Tab-separated table of C-alpha atoms (C1' of nucleotides) in Angstrom:
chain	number	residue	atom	x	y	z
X	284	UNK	CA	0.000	0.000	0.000
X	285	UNK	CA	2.024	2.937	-1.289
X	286	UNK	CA	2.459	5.968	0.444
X	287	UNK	CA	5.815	7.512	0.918
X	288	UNK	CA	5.803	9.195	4.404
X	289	UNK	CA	5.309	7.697	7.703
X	290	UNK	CA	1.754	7.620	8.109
X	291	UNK	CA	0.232	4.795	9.722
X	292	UNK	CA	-2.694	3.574	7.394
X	293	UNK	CA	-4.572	2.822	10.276
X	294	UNK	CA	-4.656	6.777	10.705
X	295	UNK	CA	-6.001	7.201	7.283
X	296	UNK	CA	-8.447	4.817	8.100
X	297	UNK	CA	-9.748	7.080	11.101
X	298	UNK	CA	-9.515	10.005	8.813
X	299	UNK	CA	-12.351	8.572	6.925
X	300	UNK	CA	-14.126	8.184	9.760
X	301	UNK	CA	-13.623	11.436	11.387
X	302	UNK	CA	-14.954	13.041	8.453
X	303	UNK	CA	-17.871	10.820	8.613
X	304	UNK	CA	-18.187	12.111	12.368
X	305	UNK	CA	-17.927	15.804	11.433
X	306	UNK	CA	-20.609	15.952	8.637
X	307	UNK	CA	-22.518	14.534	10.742
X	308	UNK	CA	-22.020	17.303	13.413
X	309	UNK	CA	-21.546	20.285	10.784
X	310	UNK	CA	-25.499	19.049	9.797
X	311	UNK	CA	-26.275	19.525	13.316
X	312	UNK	CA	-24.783	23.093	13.398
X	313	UNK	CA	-22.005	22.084	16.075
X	314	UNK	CA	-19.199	25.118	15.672
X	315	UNK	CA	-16.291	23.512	17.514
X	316	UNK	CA	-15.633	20.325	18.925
X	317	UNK	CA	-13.305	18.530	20.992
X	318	UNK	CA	-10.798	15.589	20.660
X	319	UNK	CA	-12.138	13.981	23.121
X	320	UNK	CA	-16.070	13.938	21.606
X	321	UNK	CA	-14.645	12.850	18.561
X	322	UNK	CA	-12.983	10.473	20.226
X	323	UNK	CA	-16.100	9.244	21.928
X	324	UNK	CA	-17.737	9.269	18.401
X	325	UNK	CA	-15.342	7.233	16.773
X	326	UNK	CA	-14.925	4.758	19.912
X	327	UNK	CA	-10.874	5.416	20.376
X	328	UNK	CA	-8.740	7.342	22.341
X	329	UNK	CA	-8.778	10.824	22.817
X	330	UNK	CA	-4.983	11.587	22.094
X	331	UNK	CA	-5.364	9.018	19.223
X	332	UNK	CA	-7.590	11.353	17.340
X	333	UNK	CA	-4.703	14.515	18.132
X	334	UNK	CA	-2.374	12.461	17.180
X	335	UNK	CA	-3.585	11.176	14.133
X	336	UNK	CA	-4.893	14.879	13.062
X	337	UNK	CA	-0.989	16.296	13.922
X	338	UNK	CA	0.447	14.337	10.707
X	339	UNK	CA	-0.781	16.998	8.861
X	340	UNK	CA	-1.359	20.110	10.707
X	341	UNK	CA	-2.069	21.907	13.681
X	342	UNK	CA	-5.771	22.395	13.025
X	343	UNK	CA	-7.260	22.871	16.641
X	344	UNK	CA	-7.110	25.919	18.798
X	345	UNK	CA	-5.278	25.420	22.617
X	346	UNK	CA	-8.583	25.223	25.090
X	347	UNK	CA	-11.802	25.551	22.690
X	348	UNK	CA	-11.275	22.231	20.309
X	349	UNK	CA	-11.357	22.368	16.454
X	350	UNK	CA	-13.763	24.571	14.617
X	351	UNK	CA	-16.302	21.470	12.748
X	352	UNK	CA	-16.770	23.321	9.770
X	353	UNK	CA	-12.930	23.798	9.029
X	354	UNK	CA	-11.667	20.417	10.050
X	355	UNK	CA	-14.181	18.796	8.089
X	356	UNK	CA	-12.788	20.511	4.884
X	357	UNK	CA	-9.312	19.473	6.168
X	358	UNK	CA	-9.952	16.169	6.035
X	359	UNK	CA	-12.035	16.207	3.210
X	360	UNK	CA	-8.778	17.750	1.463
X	361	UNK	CA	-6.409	15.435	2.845
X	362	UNK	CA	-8.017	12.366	1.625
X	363	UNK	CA	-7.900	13.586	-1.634
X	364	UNK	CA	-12.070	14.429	-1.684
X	365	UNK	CA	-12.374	17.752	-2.475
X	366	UNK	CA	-13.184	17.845	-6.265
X	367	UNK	CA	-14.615	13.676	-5.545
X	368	UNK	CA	-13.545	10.609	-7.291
X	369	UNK	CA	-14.737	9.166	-10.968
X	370	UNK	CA	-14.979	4.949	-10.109
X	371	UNK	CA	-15.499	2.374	-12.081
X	372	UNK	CA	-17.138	-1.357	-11.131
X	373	UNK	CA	-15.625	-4.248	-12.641
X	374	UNK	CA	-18.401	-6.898	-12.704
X	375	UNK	CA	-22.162	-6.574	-12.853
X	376	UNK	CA	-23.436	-9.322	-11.535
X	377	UNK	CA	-25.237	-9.137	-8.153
X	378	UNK	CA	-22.444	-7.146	-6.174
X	379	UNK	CA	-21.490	-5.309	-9.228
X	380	UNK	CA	-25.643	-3.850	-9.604
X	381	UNK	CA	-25.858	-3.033	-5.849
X	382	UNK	CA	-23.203	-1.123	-6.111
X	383	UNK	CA	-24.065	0.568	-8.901
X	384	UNK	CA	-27.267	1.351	-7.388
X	385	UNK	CA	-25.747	2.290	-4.041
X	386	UNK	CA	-26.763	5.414	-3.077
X	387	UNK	CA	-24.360	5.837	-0.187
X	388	UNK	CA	-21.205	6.577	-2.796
X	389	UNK	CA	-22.733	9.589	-4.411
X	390	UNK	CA	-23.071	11.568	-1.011
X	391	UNK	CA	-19.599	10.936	-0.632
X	392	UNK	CA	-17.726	12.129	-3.421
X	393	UNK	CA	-17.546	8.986	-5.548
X	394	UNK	CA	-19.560	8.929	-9.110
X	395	UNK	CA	-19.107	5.932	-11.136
X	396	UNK	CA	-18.556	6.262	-14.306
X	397	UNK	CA	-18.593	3.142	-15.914
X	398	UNK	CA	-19.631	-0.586	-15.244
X	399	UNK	CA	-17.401	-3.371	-16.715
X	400	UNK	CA	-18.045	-6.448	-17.610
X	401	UNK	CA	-16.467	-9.694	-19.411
X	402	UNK	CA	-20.255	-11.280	-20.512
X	403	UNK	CA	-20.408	-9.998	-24.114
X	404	UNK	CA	-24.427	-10.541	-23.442
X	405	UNK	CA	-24.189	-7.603	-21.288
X	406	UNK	CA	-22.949	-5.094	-23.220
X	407	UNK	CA	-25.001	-2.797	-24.285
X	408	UNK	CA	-27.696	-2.788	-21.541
X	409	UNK	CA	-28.163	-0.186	-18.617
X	410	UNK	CA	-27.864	-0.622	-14.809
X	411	UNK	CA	-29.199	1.849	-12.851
X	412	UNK	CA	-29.066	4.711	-16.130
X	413	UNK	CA	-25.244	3.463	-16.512
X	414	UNK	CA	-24.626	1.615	-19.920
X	415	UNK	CA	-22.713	-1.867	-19.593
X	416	UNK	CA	-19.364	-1.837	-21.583
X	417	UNK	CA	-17.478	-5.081	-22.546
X	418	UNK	CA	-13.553	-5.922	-20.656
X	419	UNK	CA	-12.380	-4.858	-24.170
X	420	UNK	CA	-12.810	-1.423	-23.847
X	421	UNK	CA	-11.475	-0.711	-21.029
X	422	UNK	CA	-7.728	0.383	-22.426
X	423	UNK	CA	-9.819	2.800	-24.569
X	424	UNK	CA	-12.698	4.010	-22.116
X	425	UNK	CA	-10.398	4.657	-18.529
X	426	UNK	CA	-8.709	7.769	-19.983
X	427	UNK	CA	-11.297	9.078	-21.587
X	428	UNK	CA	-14.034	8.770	-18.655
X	429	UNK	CA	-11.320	9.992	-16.343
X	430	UNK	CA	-11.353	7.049	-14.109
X	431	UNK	CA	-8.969	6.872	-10.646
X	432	UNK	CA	-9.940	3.510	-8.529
X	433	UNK	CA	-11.900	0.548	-10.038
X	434	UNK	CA	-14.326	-2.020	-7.821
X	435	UNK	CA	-13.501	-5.463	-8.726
X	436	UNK	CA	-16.724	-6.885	-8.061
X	437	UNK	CA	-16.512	-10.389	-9.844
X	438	UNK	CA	-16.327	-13.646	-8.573
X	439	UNK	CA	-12.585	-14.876	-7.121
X	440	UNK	CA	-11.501	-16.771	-9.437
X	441	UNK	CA	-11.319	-14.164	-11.987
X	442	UNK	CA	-10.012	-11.523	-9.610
X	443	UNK	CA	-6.652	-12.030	-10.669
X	444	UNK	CA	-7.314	-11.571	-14.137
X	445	UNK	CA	-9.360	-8.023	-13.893
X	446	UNK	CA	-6.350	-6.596	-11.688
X	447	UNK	CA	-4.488	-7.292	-14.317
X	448	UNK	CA	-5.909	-5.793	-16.806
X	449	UNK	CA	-6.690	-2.817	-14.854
X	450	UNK	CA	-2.992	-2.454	-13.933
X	451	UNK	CA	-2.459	-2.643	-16.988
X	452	UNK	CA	-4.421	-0.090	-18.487
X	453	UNK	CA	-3.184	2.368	-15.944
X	454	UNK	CA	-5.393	2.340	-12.909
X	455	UNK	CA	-3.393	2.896	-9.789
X	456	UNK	CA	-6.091	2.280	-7.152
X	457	UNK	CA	-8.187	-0.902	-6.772
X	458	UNK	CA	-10.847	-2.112	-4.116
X	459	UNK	CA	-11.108	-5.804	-4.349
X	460	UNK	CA	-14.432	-6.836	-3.602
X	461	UNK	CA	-13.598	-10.706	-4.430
X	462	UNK	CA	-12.583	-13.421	-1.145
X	463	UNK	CA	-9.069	-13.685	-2.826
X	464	UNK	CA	-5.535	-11.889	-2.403
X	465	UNK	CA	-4.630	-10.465	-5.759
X	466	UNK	CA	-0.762	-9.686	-6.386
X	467	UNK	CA	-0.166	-6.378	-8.168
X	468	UNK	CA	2.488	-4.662	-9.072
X	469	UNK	CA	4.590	-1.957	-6.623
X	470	UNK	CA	2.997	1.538	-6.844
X	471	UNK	CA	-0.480	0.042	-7.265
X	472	UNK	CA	-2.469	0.652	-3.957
X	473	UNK	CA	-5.073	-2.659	-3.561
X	474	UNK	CA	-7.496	-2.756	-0.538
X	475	UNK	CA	-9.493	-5.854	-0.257
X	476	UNK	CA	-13.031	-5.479	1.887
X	477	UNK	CA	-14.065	-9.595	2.532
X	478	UNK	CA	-17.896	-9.288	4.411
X	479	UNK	CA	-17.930	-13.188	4.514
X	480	UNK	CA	-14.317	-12.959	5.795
X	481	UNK	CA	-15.975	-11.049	8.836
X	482	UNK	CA	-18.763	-12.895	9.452
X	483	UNK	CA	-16.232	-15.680	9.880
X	484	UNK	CA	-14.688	-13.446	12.602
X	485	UNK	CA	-18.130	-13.497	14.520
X	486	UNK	CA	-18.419	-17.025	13.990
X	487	UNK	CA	-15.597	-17.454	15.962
X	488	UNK	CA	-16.880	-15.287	18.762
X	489	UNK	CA	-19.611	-17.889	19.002
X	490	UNK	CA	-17.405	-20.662	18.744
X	491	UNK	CA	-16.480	-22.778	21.390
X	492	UNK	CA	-12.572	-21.511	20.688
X	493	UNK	CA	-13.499	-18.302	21.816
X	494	UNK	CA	-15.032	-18.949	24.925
X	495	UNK	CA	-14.206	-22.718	26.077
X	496	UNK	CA	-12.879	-22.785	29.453
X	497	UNK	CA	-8.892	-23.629	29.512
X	498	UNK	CA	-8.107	-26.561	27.547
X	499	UNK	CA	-10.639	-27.677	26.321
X	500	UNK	CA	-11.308	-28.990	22.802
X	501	UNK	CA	-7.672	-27.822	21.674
X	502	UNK	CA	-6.162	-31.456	20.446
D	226	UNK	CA	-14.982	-7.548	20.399
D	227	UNK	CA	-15.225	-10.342	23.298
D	228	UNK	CA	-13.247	-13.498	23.491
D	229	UNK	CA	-11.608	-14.387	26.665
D	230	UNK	CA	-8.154	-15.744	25.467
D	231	UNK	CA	-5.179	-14.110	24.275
D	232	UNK	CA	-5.603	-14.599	20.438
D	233	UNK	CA	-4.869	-11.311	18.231
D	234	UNK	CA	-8.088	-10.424	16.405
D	235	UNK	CA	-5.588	-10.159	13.349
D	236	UNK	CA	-4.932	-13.885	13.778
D	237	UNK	CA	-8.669	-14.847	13.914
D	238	UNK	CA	-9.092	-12.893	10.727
D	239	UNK	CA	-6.327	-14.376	9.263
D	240	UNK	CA	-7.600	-17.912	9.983
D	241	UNK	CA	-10.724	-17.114	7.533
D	242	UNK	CA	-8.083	-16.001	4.995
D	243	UNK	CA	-5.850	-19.575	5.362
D	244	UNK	CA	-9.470	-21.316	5.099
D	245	UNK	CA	-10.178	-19.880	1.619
D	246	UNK	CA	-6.576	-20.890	0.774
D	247	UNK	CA	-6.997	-24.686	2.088
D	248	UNK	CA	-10.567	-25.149	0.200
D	249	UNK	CA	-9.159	-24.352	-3.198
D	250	UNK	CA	-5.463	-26.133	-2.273
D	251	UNK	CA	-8.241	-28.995	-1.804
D	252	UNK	CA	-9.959	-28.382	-4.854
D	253	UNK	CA	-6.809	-28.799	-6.690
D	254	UNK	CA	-5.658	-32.056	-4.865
D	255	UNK	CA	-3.021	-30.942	-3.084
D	256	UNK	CA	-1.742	-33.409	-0.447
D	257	UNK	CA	-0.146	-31.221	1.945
D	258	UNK	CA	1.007	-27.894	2.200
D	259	UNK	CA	3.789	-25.644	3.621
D	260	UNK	CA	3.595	-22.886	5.970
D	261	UNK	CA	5.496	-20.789	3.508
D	262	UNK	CA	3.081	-21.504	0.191
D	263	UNK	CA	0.475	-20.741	2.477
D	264	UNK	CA	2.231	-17.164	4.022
D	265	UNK	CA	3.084	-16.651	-0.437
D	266	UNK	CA	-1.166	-17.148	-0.859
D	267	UNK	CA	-2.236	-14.691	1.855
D	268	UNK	CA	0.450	-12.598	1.724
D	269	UNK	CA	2.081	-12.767	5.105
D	270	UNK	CA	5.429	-14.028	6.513
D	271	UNK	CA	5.234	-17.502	6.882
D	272	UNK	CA	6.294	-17.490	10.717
D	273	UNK	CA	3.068	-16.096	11.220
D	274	UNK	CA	0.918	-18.749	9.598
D	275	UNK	CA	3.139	-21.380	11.971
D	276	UNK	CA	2.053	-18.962	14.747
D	277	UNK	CA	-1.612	-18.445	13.929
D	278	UNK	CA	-2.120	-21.878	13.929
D	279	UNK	CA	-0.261	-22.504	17.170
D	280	UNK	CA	-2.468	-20.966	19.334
D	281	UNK	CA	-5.053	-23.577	18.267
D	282	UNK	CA	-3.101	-26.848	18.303
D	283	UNK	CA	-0.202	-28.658	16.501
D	284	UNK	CA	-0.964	-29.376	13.519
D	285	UNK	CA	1.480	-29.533	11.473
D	286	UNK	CA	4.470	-32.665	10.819
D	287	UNK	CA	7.830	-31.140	10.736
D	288	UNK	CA	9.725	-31.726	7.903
D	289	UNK	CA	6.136	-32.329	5.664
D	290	UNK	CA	3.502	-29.692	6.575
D	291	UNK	CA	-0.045	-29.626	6.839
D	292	UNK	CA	-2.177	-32.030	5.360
D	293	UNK	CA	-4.480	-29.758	3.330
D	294	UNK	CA	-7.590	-31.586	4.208
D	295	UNK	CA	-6.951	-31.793	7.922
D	296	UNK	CA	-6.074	-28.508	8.050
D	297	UNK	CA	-9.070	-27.236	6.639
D	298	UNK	CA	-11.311	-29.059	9.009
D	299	UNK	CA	-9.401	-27.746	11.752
D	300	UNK	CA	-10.072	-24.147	10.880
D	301	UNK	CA	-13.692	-24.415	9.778
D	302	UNK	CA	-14.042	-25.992	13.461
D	303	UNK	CA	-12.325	-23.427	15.266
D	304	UNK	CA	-14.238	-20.724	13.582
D	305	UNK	CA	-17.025	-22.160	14.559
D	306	UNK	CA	-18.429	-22.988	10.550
D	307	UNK	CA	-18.660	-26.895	10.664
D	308	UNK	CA	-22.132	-26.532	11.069
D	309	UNK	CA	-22.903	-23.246	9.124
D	310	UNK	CA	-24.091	-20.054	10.451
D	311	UNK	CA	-27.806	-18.680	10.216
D	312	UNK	CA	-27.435	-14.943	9.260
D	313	UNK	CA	-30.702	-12.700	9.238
D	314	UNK	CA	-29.994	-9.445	7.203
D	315	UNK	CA	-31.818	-6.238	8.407
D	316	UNK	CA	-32.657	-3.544	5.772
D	317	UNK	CA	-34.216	-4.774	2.627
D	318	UNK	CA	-33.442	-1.822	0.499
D	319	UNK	CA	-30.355	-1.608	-2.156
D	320	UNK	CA	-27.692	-3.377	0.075
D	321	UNK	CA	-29.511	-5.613	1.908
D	322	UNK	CA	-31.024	-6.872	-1.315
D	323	UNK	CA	-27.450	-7.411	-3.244
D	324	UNK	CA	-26.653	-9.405	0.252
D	325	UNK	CA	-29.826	-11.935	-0.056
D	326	UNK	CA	-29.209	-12.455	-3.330
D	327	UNK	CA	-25.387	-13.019	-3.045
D	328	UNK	CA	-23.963	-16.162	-4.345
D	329	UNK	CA	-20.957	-16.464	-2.062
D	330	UNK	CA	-22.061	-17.174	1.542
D	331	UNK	CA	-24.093	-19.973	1.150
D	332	UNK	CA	-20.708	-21.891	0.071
D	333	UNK	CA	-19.124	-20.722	3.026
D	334	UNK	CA	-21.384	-21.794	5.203
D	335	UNK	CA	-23.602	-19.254	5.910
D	336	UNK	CA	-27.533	-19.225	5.505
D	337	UNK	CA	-29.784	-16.492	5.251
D	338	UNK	CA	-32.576	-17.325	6.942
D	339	UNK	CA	-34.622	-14.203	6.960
D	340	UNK	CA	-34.985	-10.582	6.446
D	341	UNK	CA	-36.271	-7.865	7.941
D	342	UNK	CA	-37.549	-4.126	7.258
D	343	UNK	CA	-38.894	-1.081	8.739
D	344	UNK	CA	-41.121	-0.063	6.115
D	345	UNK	CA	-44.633	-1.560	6.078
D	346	UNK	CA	-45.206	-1.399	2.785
D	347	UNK	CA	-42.574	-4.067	1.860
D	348	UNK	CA	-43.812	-6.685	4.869
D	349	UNK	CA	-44.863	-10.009	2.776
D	350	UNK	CA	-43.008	-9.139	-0.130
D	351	UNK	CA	-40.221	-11.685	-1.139
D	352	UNK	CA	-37.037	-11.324	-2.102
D	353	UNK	CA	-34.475	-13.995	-3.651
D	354	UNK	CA	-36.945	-16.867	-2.240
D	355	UNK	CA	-37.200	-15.171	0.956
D	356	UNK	CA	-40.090	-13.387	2.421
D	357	UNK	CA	-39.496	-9.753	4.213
D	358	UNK	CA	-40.418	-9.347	7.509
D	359	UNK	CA	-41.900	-6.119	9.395
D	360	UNK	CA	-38.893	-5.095	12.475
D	361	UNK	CA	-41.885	-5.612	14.963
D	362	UNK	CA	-41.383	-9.452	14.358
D	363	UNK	CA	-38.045	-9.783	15.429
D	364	UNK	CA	-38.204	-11.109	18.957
D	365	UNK	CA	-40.572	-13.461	17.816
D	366	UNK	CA	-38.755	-15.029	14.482
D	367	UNK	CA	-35.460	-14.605	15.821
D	368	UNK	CA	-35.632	-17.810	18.315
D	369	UNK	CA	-37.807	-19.207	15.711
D	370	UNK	CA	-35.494	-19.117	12.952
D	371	UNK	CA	-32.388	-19.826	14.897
D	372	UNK	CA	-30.773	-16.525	13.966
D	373	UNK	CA	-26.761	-16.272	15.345
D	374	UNK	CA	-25.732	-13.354	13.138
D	375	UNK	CA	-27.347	-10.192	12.130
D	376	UNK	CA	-26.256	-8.213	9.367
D	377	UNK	CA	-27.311	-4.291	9.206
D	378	UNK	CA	-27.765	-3.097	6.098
D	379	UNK	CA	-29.753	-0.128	6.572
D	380	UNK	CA	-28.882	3.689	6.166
D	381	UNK	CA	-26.347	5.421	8.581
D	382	UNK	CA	-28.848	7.181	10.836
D	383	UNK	CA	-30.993	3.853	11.490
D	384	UNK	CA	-27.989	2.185	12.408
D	385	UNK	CA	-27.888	2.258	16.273
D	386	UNK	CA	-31.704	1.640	16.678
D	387	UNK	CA	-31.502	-1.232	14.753
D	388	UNK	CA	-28.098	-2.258	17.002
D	389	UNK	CA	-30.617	-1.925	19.979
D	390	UNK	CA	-33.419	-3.933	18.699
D	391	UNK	CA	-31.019	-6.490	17.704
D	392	UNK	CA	-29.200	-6.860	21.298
D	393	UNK	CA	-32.618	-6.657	22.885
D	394	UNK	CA	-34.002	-9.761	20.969
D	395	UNK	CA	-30.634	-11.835	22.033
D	396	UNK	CA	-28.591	-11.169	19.362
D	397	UNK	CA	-24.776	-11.366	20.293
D	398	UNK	CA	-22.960	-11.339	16.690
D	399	UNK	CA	-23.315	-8.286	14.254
D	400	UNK	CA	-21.780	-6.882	10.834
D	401	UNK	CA	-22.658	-3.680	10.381
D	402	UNK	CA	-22.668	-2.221	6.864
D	403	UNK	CA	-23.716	1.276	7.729
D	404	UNK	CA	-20.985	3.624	7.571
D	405	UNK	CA	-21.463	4.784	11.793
D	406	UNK	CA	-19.920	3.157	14.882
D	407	UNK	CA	-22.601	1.933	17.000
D	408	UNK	CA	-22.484	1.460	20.635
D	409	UNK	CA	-23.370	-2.222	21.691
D	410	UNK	CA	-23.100	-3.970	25.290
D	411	UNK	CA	-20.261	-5.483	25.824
D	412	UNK	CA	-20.554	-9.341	25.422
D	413	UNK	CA	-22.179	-8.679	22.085
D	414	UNK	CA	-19.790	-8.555	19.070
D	415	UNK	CA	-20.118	-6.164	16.452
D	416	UNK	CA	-17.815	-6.076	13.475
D	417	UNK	CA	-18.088	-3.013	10.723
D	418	UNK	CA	-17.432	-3.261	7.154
D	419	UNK	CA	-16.993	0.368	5.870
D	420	UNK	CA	-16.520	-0.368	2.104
D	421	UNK	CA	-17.035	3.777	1.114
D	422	UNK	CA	-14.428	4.330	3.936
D	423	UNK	CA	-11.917	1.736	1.833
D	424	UNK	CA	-12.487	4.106	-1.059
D	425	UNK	CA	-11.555	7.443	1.186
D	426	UNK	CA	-7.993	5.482	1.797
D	427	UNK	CA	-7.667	5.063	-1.836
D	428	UNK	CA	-8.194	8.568	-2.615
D	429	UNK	CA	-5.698	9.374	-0.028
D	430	UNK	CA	-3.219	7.381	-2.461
D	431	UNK	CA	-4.092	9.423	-5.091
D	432	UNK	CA	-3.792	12.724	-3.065
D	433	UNK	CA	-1.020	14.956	-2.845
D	434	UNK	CA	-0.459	14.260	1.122
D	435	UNK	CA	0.563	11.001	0.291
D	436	UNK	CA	3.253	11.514	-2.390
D	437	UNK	CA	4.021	15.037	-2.172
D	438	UNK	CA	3.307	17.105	0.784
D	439	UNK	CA	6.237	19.746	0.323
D	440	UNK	CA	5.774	19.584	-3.143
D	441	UNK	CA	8.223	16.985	-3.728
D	442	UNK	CA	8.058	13.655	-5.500
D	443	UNK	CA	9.724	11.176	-3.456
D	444	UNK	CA	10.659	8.003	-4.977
I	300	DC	C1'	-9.165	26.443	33.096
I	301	DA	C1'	-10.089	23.727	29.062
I	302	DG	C1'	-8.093	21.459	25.567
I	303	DT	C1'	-4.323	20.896	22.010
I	304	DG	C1'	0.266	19.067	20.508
I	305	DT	C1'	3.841	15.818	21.497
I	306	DG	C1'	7.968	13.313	23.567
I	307	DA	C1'	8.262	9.158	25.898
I	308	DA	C1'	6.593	4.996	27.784
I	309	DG	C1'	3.745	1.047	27.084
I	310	DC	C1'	2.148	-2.728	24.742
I	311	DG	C1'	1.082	-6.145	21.450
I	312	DC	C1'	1.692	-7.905	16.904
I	313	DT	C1'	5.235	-9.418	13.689
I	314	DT	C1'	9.532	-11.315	12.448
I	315	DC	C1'	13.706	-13.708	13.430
I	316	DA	C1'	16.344	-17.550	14.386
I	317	DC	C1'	16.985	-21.929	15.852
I	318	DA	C1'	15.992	-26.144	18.428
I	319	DG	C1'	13.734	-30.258	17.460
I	320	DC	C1'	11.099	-33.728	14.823
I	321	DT	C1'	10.436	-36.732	10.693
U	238	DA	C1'	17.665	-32.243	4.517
U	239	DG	C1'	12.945	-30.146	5.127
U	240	DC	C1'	9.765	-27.872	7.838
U	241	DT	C1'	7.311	-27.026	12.157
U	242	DG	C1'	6.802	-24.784	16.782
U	243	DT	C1'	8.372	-21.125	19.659
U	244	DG	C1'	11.226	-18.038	22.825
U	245	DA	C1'	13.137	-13.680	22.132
U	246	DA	C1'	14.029	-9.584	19.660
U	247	DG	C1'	12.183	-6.022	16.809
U	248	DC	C1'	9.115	-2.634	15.600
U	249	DG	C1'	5.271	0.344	15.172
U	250	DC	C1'	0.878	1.789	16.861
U	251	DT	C1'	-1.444	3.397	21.018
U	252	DT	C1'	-1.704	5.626	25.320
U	253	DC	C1'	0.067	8.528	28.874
U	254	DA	C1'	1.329	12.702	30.827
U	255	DC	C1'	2.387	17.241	30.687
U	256	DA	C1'	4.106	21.547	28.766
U	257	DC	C1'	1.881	25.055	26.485
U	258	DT	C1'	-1.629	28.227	24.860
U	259	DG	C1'	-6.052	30.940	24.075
DNA sequence: CAGTGTGAAGCGCTTCACAGCT
DNA sequence: AGCTGTGAAGCGCTTCACACTG
């Protein structure tokens, strides 16, 4: 995951939902706020959220907190939001359509621009107002639609196969929808979201593994 | 996120990772395996596949591996899926419908086995098979049905009510797809899948903070 | 005073390195 | 020889504590 200074990306992840916090306090009128209610917000640690909002600037003011309206555009800046993001979904099966018809992505600064997919019996038709284009066009249709990240949102084993083709046409940002670890190249940033992968994680909770008393069951 | 013994939530999450790895190894006949082809799959040193799997039992044979079959068992028992899961998905709108309707949990072991929304108007309807219930229902379906997990897939602001009805009807496990924290008891495990907040980390990548914050191309 | 910014300590995950089986 | 299991070292994120400031 390339970034050159020493950020930890589990900041960046709090970033995202900082902002999240502070829209939803800007809505609510709030003019300042403290560390320690965003904190409370975002369940973590009060000189966490300092900390993490230091990397890149002294934003707050000594005794009154940070002003909500100007921290939010901070952030929003930061994570490279301001102007939002053009995205394109590879895949438009049943993932691929939800996300297409989404309507949480808009809100945040993330249009898609153009749905992908290999099924030449696709092509053609419209999801959600958005026409389907064919895996073939993609070298030619990424420039010109201006797109930055793509969705891979097919099934895993062909996961491999759309990263890389969209390395290769020149995408430098994928989210990898699919339950499999794709290799791409340095410089490429890949983030991989697996929602059965979690719900395996809370299977375990109610597992006997996780609560067993000492001893027990382990061979 | 509540389990009583000293076992990095990484690790657990890892595990889930490995299984995926093991089923297709299986698929493709593979005898036994290495700690090291596994680490090269998931993308992790291979000391800490030998040490994920330590905390649960030795299961390996020096100088051979892992038998890929035994192994697999071993994690789909400690994470609790030998049986399968029932999941009930809350929300019947865009997401929740993409999430009935999606082909990969049902492999993995996990079973929708009902759904649930707010709105009146959709009570009876079916989706994917499945008929929607109204939220009123819950405490009596949930035993019922044998619900273990509960997926939220409703808007942001809904979120924590729907947290509340869900701990109140004896629901311990819960994904939550809205883009909020939510406050739960503790003894109740809650697990959030931000996939909007994935794309706010890639735009960071493409921002100017994280290549160039003096103006300077580091490489 | 209230609340930020931050060096330093704390802590837990990751990696190393090697003993020990097969 | 090949590969696991694991104590110990390494390392980076988190938390503390406090100087500092409006």
């Amino acid at each position: 995951m390339p970034w050159q200074f020493d950020i930890p990306e589990a900041t960046v992840q709090r970033l995202s939902t900082y902002l999240t916090i502070l829209r939803r306090l800007e809505g609510q009128g709030m003019p300042t706020v403290a560390s320690s209610d965003i904190a409370h917000l975002a369940n973590v640690n009060a000189a966490q959220v300092r900390k993490d909002l230091s990397y890149f600037g002294d934003f707050g003011r000594r005794g009154l907190g940070y002003r909500v309206p100007e921290l939010r555009e901070h952030l929003q800046r930061i994570l490279g939001l301001s102007e939002g993001r053009n995205v394109i979904v590879i895949g438009a099966g049943n993932l691929g359509s939800a996300l297409v018809g989404y309507p949480g992505f808009e809100p945040r600064g993330f249009h898609v621009v153009g749905i992908f997919d290999s099924d030449p019996a696709k092509s053609g038709s419209k999801l959600y107002g958005h026409e389907i284009f064919p895996m073939d066009r993609l070298a030619e249709l990424v420039p010109r639609i201006g797109a930055e990240i793509a969705i891979i949102a097919v099934p895993g084993p062909a996961a491999q196969s759309v990263a890389n083709d969209l390395v290769a046409v020149g995408i430098a940002c994928i989210l990898n929808l699919a339950p499999v670890h794709v290799n791409i190249p340095a410089g490429v940033a890949c983030r991989r979201v697996d929602m059965t992968g979690q719900l395996e994680v809370l299977s375990f909770c109610l597992s006997s593994f996780s609560s067993a008393p000492e001893g027990e069951q382990v061979q």
